[in-house]
Coordinates of C-alpha atoms and ligand atoms in Angstrom, one line a residue:
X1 CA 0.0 0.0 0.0
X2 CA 1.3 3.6 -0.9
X3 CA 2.3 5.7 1.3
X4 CA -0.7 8.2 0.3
X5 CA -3.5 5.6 0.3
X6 CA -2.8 4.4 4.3
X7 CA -5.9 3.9 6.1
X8 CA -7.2 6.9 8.8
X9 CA -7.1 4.8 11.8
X10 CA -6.4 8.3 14.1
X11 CA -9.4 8.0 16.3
X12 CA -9.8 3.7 16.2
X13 CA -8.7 3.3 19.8
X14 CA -9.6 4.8 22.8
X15 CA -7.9 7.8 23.7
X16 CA -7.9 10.9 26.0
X17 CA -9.6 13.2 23.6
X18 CA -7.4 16.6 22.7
X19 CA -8.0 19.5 20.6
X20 CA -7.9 18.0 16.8
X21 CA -4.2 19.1 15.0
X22 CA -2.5 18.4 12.2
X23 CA 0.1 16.5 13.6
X24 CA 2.2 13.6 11.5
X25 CA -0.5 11.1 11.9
X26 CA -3.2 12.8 10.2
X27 CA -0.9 14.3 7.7
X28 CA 0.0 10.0 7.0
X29 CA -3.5 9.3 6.4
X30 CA -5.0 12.6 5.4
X31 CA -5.9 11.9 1.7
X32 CA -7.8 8.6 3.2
X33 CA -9.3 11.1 6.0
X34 CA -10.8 13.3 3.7
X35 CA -12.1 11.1 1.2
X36 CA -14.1 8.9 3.9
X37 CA -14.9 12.5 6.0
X38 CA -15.9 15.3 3.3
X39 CA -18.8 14.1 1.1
X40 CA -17.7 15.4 -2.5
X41 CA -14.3 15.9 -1.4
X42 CA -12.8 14.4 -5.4
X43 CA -15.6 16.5 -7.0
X44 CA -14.9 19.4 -4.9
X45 CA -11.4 19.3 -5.6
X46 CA -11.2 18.5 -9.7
X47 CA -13.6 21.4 -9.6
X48 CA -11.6 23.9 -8.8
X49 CA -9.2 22.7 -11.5
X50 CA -12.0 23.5 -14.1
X51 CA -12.6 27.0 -12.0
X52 CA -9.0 27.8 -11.9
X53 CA -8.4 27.1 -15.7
X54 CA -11.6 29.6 -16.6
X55 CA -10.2 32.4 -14.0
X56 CA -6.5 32.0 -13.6
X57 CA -5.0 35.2 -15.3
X58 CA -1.7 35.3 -17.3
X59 CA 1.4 36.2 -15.1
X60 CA -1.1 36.1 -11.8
X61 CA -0.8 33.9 -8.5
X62 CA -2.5 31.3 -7.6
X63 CA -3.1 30.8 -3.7
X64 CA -3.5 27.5 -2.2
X65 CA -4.5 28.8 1.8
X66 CA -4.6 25.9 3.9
X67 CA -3.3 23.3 1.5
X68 CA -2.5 20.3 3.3
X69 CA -1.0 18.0 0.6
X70 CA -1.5 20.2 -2.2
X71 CA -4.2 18.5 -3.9
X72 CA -5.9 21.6 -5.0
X73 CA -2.9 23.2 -6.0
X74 CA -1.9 19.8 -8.2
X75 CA -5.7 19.8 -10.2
X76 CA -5.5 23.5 -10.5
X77 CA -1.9 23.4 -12.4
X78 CA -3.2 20.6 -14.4
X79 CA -6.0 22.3 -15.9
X80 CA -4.4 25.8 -15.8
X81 CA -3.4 27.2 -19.5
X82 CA -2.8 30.5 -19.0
X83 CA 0.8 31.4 -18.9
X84 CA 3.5 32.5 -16.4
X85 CA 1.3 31.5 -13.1
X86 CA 2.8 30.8 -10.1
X87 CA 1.2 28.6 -7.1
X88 CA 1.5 29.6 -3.8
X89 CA 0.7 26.9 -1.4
X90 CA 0.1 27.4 2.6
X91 CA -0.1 26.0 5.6
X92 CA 1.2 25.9 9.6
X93 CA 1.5 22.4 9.7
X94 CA 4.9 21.4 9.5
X95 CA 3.7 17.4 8.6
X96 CA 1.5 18.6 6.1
X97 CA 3.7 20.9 4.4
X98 CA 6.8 18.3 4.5
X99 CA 4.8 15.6 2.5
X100 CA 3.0 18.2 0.7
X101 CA 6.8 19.7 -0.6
X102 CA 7.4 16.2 -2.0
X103 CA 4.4 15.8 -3.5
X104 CA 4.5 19.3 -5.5
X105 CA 8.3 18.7 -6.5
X106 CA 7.2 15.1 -7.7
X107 CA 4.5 16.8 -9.9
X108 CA 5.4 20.6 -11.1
X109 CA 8.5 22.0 -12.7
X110 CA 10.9 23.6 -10.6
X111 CA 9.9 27.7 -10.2
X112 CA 5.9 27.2 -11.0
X113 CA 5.2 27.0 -7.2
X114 CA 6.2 28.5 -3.7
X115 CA 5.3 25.9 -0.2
X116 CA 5.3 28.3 2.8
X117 CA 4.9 26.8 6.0
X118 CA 3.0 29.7 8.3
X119 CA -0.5 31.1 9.4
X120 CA -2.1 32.0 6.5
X121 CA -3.0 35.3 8.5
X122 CA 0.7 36.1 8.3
X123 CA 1.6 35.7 4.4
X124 CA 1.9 38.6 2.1
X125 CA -0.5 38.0 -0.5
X126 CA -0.7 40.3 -4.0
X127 CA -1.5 40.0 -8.0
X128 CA -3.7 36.7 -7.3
X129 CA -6.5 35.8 -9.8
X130 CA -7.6 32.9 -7.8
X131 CA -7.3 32.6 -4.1
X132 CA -8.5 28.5 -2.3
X133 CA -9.4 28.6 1.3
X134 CA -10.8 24.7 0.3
X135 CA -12.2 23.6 4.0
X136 CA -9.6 26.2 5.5
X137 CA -11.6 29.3 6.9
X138 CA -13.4 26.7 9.5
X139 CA -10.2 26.3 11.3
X140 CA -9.9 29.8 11.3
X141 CA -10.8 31.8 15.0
X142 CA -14.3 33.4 14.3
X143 CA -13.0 36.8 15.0
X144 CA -9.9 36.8 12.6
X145 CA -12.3 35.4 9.5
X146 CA -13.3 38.5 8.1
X147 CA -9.5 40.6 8.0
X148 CA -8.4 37.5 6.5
X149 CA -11.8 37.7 3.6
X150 CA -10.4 41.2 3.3
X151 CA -6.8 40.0 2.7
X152 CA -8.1 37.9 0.5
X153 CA -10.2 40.6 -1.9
X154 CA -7.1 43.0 -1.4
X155 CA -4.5 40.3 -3.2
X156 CA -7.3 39.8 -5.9
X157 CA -6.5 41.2 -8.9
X158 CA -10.2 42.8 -10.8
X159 CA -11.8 40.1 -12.5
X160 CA -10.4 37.6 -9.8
X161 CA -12.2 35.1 -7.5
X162 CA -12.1 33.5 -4.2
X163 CA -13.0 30.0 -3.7
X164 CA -14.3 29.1 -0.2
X165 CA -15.0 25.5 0.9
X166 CA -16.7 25.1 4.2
X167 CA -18.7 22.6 6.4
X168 CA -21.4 25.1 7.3
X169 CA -24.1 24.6 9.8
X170 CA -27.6 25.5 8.8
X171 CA -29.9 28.2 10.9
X172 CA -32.8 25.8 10.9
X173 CA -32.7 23.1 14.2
X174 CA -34.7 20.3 11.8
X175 CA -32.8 20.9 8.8
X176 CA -29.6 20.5 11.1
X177 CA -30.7 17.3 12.8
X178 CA -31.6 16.1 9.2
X179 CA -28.1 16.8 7.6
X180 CA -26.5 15.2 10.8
X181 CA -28.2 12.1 10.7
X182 CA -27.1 12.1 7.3
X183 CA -23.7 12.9 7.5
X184 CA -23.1 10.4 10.9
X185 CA -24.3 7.5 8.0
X186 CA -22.4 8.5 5.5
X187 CA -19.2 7.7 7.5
X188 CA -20.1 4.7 8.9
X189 CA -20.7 4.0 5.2
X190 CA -17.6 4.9 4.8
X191 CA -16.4 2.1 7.4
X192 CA -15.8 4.4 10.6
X193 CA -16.9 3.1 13.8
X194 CA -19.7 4.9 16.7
X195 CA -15.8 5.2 18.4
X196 CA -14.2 7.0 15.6
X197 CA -17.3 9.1 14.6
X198 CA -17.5 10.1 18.6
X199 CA -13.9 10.7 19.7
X200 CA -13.5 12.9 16.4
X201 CA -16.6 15.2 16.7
X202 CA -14.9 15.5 20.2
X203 CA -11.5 16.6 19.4
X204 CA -13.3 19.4 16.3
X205 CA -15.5 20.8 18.8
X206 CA -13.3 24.0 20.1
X207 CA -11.6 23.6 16.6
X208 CA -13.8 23.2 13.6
X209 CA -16.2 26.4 14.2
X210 CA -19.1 26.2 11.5
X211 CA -20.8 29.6 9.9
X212 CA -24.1 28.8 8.2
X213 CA -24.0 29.7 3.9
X214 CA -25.6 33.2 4.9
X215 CA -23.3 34.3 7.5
X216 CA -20.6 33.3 4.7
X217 CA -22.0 35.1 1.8
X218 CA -22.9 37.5 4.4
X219 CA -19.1 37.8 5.1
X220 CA -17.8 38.1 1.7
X221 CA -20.1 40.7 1.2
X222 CA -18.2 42.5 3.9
X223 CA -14.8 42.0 2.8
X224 CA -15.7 43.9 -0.7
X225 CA -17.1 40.8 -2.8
X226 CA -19.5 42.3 -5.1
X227 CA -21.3 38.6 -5.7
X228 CA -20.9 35.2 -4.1
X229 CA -22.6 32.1 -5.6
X230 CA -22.4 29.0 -4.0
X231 CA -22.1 26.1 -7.3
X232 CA -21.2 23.1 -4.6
X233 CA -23.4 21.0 -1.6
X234 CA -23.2 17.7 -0.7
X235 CA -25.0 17.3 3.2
X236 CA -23.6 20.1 5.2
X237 CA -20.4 20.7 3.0
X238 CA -21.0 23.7 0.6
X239 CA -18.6 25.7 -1.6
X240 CA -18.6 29.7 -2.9
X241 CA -16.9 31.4 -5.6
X242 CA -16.8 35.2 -4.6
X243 CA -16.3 37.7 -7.2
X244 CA -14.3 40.7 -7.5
X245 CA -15.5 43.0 -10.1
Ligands
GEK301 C1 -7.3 20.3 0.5 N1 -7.2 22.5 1.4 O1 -6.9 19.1 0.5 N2 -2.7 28.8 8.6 C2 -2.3 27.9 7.7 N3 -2.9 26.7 7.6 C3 -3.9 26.4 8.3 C4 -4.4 27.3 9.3 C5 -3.8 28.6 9.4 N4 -4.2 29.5 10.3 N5 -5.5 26.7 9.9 C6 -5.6 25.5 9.4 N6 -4.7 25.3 8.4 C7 -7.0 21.1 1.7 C8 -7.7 20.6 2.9 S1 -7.6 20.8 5.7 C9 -9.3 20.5 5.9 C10 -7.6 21.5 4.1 C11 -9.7 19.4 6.8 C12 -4.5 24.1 7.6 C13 -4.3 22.8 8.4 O2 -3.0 22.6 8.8 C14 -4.8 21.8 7.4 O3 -3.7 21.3 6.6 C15 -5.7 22.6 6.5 O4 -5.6 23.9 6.8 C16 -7.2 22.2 6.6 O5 -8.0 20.8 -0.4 O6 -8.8 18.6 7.3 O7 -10.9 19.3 7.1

């Protein structure tokens, strides 16, 4: 078995339960984590490849905030024409980035991309066409959410667009319960256990923070977005495009 295909097996024993990180044993299983965790995760992520290739601007950056392996960075470059982009991948986890570098020298020519390893909060940002906060934001404090929205429309170049992946949590109690329900049996489909499902939801609950699709478009209305459009749901997982005009 590959290294990338290795079973999530994070939560299969019983453990003290800490605040969820992205430590090296979720960055060893991650691409088996999200597949089994994020309904539409594969769709979600060739997507933005099509997105990318329709919006991407000659001689612009590309950013990748948040990107964990670089999956959305690697189907954005594959589907990208325009020329003289650059790809800007980020993220604070040092596993996640050390795999991730591996992975983007494996697949993209030497110069076409930068990895940083920092808060996305802290990275100068500027001439982007597309910017990917692709399940991101979430881990993001509440309170810091919108400066970085407005970071994010600053760096845009006119004509740009922001792509914003979320779990989002929906304002009406039934319609909640509903898409719970639904979501606890699609990852037992998806061969986790009541053990996993439980010790998981406990270690997201200070860190995963959920806004519901209207406090998001709400939000990127805020930050200077003149239109948001959400083209992606699957259960409680929904994603944007924002405009900048
Ligand atoms: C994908 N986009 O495969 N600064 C930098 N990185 C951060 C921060 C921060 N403040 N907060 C969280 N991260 C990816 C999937 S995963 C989503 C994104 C998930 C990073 C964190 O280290 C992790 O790698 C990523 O954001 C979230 O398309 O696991 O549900």
């Amino acid at each position: 078995m590959s290294e990338l295909s290795k079973r999530d097996r994070v939560f299969a024993e019983p453990q003290a339960i800490v605040d969820f990180a992205f430590t090296a044993a979720v960055a060893d299983v991650f691409p088996d984590m999200v597949r089994r965790s994020i309904p539409g995760y594969e769709t979600v992520i060739s997507q933005l490849g099509v997105l990318a290739r329709l919006y991407a601007q000659p001689n612009s950056a590309i950013y990748d905030l948040g990107c964990s392996l670089g999956a959305a960075t690697l189907a954005m470059a594959s589907q990208v024409r325009q020329s003289g982009v650059t790809y800007i991948a980020v993220d604070n986890s040092e596993a996640m980035v050390q795999r991730c570098e591996k992975t983007l020298q494996r697949h993209l020519p030497e110069g076409v991309f930068q990895l940083i390893c920092a808060d996305i909060g802290d990275v100068p940002m500027h001439n982007a066409s597309v910017i990917v906060l692709n399940f991101t934001l979430q881990f993001v404090p509440p309170n810091q959410r919108l400066a970085l929205l407005q970071r994010c429309y600053e760096a845009l170049n006119p004509q740009g667009i922001l792509i914003l992946s979320e779990k989002c949590q929906h304002a009406d109690p039934v319609d909640q319960s509903l898409l719970t329900d639904w979501y606890l049996e699609f990852k037992r489909a998806n061969g986790y256990s009541e053990l996993e499902i439980s010790q998981k939801r406990s270690a997201l609950e200070n860190v995963l923070i959920p806004d519901t699709v209207e406090a998001h478009h709400q939000r990127l209305q805020q930050a200077g977005f003149a239109r948001s459009l959400e083209w992606f749901k699957d259960f409680m997982f929904a994603s944007i495009v924002a405009f900048k005009l």
